[in-house]
mmCIF file of C-alpha atoms in Angstrom:
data_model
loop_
_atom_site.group_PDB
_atom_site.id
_atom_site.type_symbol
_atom_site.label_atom_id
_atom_site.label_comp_id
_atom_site.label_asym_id
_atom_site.label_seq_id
_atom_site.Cartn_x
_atom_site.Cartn_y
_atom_site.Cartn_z
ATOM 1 C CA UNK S 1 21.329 243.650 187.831
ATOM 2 C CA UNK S 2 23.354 242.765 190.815
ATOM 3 C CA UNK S 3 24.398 245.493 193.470
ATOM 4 C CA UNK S 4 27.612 246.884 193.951
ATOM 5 C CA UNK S 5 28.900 248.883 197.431
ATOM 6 C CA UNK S 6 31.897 251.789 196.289
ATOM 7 C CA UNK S 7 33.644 254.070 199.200
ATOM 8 C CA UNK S 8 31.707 257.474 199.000
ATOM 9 C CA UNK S 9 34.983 259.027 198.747
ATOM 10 C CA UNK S 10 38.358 258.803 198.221
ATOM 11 C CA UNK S 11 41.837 260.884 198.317
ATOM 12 C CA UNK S 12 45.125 260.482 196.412
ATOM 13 C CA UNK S 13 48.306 262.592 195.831
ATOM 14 C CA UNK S 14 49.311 263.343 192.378
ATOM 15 C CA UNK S 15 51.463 261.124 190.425
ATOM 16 C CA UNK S 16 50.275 258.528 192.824
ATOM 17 C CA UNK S 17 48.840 255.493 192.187
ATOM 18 C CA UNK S 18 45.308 254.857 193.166
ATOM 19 C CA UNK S 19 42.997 251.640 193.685
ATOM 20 C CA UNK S 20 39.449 252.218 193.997
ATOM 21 C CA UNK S 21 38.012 248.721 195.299
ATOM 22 C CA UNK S 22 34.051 247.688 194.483
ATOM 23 C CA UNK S 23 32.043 245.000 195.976
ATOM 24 C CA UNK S 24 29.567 243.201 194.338
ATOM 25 C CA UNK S 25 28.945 239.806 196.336
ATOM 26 C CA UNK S 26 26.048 238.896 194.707
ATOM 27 C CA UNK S 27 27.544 238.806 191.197
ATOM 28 C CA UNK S 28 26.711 236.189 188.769
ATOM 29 C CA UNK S 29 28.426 234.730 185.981
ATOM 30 C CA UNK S 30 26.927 236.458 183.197
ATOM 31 C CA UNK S 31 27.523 239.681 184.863
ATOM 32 C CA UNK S 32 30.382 241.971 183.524
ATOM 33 C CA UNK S 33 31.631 244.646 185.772
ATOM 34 C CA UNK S 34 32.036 247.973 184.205
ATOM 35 C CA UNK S 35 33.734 251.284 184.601
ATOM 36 C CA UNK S 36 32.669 254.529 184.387
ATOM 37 C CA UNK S 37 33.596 258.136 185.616
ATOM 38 C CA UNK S 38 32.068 261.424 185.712
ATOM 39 C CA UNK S 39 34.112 264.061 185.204
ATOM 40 C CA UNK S 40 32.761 267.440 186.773
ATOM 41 C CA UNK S 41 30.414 268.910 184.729
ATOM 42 C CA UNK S 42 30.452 266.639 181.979
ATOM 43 C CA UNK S 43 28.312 263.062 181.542
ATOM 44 C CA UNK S 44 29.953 259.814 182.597
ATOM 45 C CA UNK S 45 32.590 258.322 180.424
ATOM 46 C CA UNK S 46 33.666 254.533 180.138
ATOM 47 C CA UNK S 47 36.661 253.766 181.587
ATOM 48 C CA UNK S 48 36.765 249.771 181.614
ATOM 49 C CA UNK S 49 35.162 246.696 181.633
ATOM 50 C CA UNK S 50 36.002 243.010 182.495
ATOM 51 C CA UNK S 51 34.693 239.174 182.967
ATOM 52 C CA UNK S 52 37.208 237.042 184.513
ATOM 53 C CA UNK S 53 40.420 238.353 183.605
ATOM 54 C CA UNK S 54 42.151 241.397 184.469
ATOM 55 C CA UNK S 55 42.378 244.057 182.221
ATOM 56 C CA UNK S 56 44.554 246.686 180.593
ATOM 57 C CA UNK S 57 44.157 249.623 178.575
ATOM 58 C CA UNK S 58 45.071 253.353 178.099
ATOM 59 C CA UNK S 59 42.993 254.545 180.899
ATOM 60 C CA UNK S 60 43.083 251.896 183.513
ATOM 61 C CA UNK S 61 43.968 248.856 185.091
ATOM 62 C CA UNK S 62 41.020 246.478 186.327
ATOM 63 C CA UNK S 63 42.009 244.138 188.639
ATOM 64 C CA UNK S 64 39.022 241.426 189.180
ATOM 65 C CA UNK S 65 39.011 238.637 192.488
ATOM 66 C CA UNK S 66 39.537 235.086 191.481
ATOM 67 C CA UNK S 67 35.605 234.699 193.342
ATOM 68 C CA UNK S 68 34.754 237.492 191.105
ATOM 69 C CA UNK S 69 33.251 238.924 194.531
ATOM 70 C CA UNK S 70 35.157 242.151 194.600
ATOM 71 C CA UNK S 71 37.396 244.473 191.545
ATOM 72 C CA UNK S 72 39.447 247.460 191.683
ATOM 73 C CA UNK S 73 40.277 249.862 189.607
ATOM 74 C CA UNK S 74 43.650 251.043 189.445
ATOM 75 C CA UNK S 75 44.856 254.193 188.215
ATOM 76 C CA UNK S 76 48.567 254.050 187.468
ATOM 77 C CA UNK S 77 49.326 257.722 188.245
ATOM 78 C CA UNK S 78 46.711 260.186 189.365
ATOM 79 C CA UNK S 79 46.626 263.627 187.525
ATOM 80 C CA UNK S 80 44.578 266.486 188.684
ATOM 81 C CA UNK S 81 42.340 265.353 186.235
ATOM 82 C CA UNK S 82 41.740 262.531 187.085
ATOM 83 C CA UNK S 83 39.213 264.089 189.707
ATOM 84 C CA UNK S 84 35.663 262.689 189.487
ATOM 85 C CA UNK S 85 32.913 260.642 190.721
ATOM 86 C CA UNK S 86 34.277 256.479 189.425
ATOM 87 C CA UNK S 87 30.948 254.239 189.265
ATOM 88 C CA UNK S 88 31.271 250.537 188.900
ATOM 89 C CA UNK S 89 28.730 248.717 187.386
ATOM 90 C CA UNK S 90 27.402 245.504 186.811
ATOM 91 C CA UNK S 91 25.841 244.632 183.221
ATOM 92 C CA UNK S 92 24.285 241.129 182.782
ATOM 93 C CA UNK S 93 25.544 239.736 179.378
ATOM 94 C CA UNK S 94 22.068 238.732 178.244
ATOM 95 C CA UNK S 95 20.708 242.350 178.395
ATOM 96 C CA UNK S 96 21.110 242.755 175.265
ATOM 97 C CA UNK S 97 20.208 246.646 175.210
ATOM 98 C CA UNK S 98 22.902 247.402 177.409
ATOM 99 C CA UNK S 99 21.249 249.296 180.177
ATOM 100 C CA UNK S 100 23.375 250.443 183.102
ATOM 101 C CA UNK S 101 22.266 250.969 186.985
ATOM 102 C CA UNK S 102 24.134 253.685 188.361
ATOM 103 C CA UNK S 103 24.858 253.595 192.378
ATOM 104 C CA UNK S 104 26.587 256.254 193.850
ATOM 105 C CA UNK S 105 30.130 255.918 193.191
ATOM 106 C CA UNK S 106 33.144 257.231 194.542
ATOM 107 C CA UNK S 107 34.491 260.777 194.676
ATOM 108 C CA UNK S 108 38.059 260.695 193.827
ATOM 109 C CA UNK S 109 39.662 263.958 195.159
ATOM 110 C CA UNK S 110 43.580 264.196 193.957
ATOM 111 C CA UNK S 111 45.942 266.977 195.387
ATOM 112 C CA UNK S 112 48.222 268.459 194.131
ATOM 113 C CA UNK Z 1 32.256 261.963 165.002
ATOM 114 C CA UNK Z 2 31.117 264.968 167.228
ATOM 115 C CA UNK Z 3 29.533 262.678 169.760
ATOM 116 C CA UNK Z 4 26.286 262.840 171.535
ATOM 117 C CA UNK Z 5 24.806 265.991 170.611
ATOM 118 C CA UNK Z 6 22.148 267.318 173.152
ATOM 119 C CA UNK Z 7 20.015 270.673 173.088
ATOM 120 C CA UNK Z 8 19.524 273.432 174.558
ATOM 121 C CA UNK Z 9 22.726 273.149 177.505
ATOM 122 C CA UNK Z 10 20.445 274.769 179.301
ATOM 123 C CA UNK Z 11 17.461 275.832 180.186
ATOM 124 C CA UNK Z 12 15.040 278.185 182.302
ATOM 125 C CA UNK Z 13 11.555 278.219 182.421
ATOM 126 C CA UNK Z 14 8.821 278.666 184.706
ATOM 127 C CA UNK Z 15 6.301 276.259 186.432
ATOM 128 C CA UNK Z 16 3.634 274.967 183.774
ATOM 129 C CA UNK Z 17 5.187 275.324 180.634
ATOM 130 C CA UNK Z 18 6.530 272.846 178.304
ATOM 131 C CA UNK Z 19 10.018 271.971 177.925
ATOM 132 C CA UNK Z 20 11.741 269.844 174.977
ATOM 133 C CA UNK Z 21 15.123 268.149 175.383
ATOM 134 C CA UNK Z 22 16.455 267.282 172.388
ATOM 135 C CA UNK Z 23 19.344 264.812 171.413
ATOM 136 C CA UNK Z 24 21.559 263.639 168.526
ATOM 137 C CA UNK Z 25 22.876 260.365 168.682
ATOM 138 C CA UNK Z 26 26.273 259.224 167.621
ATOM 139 C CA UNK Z 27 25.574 257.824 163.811
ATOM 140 C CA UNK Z 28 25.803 253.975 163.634
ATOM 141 C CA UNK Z 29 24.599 253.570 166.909
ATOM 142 C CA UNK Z 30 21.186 251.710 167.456
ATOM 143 C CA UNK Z 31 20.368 251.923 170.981
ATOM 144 C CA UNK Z 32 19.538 255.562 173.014
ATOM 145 C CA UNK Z 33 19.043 256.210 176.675
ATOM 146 C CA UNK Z 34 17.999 258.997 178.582
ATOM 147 C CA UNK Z 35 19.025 259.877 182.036
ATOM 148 C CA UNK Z 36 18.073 262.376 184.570
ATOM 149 C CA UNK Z 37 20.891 263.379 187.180
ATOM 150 C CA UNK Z 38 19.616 264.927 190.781
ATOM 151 C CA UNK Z 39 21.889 265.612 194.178
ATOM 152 C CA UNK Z 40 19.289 263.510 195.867
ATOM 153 C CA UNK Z 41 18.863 260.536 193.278
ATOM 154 C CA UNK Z 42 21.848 260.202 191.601
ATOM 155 C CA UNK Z 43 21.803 259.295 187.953
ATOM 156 C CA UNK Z 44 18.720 257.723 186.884
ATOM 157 C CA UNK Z 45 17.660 255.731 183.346
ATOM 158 C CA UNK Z 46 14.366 257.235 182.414
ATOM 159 C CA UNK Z 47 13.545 255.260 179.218
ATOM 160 C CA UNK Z 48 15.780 253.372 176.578
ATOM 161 C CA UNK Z 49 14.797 253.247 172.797
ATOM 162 C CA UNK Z 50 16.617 249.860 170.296
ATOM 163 C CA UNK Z 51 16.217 250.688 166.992
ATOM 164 C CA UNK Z 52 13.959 253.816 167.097
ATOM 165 C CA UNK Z 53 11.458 251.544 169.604
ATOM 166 C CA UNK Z 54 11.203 252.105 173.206
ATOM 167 C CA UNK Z 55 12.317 249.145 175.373
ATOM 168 C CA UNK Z 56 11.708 249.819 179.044
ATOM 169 C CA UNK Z 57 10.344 253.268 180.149
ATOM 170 C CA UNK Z 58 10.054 252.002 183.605
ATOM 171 C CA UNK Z 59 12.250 254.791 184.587
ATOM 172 C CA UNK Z 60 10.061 257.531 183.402
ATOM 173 C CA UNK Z 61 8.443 259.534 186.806
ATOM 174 C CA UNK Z 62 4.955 260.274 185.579
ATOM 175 C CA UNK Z 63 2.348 260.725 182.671
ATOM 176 C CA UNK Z 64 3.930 264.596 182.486
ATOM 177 C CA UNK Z 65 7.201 262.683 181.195
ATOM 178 C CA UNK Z 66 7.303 261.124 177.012
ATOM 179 C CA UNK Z 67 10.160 260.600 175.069
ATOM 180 C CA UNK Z 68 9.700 259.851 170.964
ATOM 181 C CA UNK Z 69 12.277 258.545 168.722
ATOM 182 C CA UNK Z 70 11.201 259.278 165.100
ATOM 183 C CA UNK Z 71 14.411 258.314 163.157
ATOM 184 C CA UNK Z 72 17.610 257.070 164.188
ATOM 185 C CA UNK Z 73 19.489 260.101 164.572
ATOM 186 C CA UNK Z 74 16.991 262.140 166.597
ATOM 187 C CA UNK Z 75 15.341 261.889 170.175
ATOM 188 C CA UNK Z 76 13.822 264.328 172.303
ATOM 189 C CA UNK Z 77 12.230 263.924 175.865
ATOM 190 C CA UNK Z 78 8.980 266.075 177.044
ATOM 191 C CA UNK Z 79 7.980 267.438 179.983
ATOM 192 C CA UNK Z 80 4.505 268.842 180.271
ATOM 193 C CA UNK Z 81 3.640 270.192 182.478
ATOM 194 C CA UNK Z 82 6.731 271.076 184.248
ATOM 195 C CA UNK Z 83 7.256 271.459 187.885
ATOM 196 C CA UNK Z 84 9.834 272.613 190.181
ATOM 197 C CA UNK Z 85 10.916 269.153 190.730
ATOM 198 C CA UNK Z 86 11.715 268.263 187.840
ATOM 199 C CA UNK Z 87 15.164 270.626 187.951
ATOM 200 C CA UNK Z 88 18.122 268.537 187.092
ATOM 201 C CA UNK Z 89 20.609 267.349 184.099
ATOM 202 C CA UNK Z 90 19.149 265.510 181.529
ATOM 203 C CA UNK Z 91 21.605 263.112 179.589
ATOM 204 C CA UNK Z 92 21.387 261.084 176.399
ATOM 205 C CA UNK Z 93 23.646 258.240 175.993
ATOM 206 C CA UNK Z 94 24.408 256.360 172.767
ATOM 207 C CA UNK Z 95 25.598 252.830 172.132
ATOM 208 C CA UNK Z 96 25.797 250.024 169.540
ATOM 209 C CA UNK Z 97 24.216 247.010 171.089
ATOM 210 C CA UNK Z 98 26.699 244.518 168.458
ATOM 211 C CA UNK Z 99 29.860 245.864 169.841
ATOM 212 C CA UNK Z 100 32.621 244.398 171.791
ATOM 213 C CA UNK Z 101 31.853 246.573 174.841
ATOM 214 C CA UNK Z 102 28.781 247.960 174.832
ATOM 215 C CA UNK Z 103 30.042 251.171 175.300
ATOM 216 C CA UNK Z 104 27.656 253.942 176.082
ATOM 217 C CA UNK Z 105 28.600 257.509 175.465
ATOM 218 C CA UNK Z 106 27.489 260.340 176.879
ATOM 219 C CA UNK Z 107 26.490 264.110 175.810
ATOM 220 C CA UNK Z 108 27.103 266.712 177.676
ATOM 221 C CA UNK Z 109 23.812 267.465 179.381
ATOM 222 C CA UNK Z 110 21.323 269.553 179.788
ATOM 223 C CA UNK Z 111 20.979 271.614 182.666
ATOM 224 C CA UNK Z 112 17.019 271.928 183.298
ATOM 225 C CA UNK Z 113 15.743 274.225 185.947
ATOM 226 C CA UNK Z 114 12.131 274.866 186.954
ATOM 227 C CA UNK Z 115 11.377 277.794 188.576
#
């Protein structure tokens, strides 16, 4: 699977909004990018995922470059807990057992 | 569904001995992966099982590691002999490979440390 390069860290105020931008210039088109976070303490959790198109749900926004080069992720209002590690990660569509390479991430701190 | 199930949360034991994580995947769900999570490494696939059969087990560190997936609601990973370094969380993941998303859940962890 392609690489992707995340911030180490990041800060946001509460009730702010917050983009967390990945790079993954080596993409290819049968890669989708994906969205998980790690809450502390707890395992990872999805979050998102996307092709071409941005998408919406409950969760998240994901915002992806018309060159498909770079997403973000955009949280529409941080909360408190919205504090964790947010790794993005690229899945090739013909891996059909769905394995995932973590990198490090990025460390969302939120205060208060 | 209660989600991934793993067992113990946590667990002590000295240098030598064997230790058995043990892991309850969410029912319907045909593929498992384990993961071992370290300061210095990050999270790390160890081995992934499709349909009770192990796929890639690249992951796994050495011979002292095995993972066995008799049925497909039960998995456990082995460690013998242990060693210090093998102190970290252990997490199972769950997904079904014909979904939309290819979702995988998560358990909670298990907190392994060697002393």
């Amino acid at each position: 699977d392609a690489k992707t390069t995340q911030p180490n860290s990041m800060e946001s105020n509460e009730e702010e909004p917050v983009h967390l931008p990945c790079n993954h210039s080596t993409i290819s088109g049968t890669d989708y990018i994906h969205w998980y976070r790690q809450l502390p303490s707890q395992g990872p959790e999805y979050v998102i995922h996307g092709l071409t198109s941005n998408v919406n749900n409950r969760m998240a926004s994901l915002a992806i470059a018309e060159d498909r080069k770079s997403s973000t992720l955009i949280l529409h209002r941080a909360t408190l807990r919205d504090a964790a590690v947010y790794y993005c990660i690229l899945r090739d569509i013909n891996n059909a057992g769905n394995m995932l390479t973590f990198g490090g991430g990025t460390r969302l701190m939120v205060k208060p | 569904d209660a989600g991934v199930i793993q067992s113990p949360r946590h667990e002590v034991t000295e240098m030598g001995q064997e230790v058995t994580l043990r892991c309850k995947p969410i029912s319907g769900h045909n593929s498992l992966f384990w993961y071992r999570q370290t300061m210095m490494r990050g999270l790390e696939l160890l081995i992934y099982f499709n349909n009770n059969v192990p796929i890639d087990d690249s992951g796994m560190p050495e011979d002292r590691f095995s993972a066995k997936m008799p049925n497909a609601s039960f998995s456990t990973l082995k460690i013998q002999p242990s060693e210090p370094r093998d102190s970290a969380v252990y997490f199972c993941a769950s997904s079904f490979s014909g979904g939309p998303t290819y979702e995988q859940y998560f358990g909670p962890g298990t907190r392994l440390t060697v002393t």
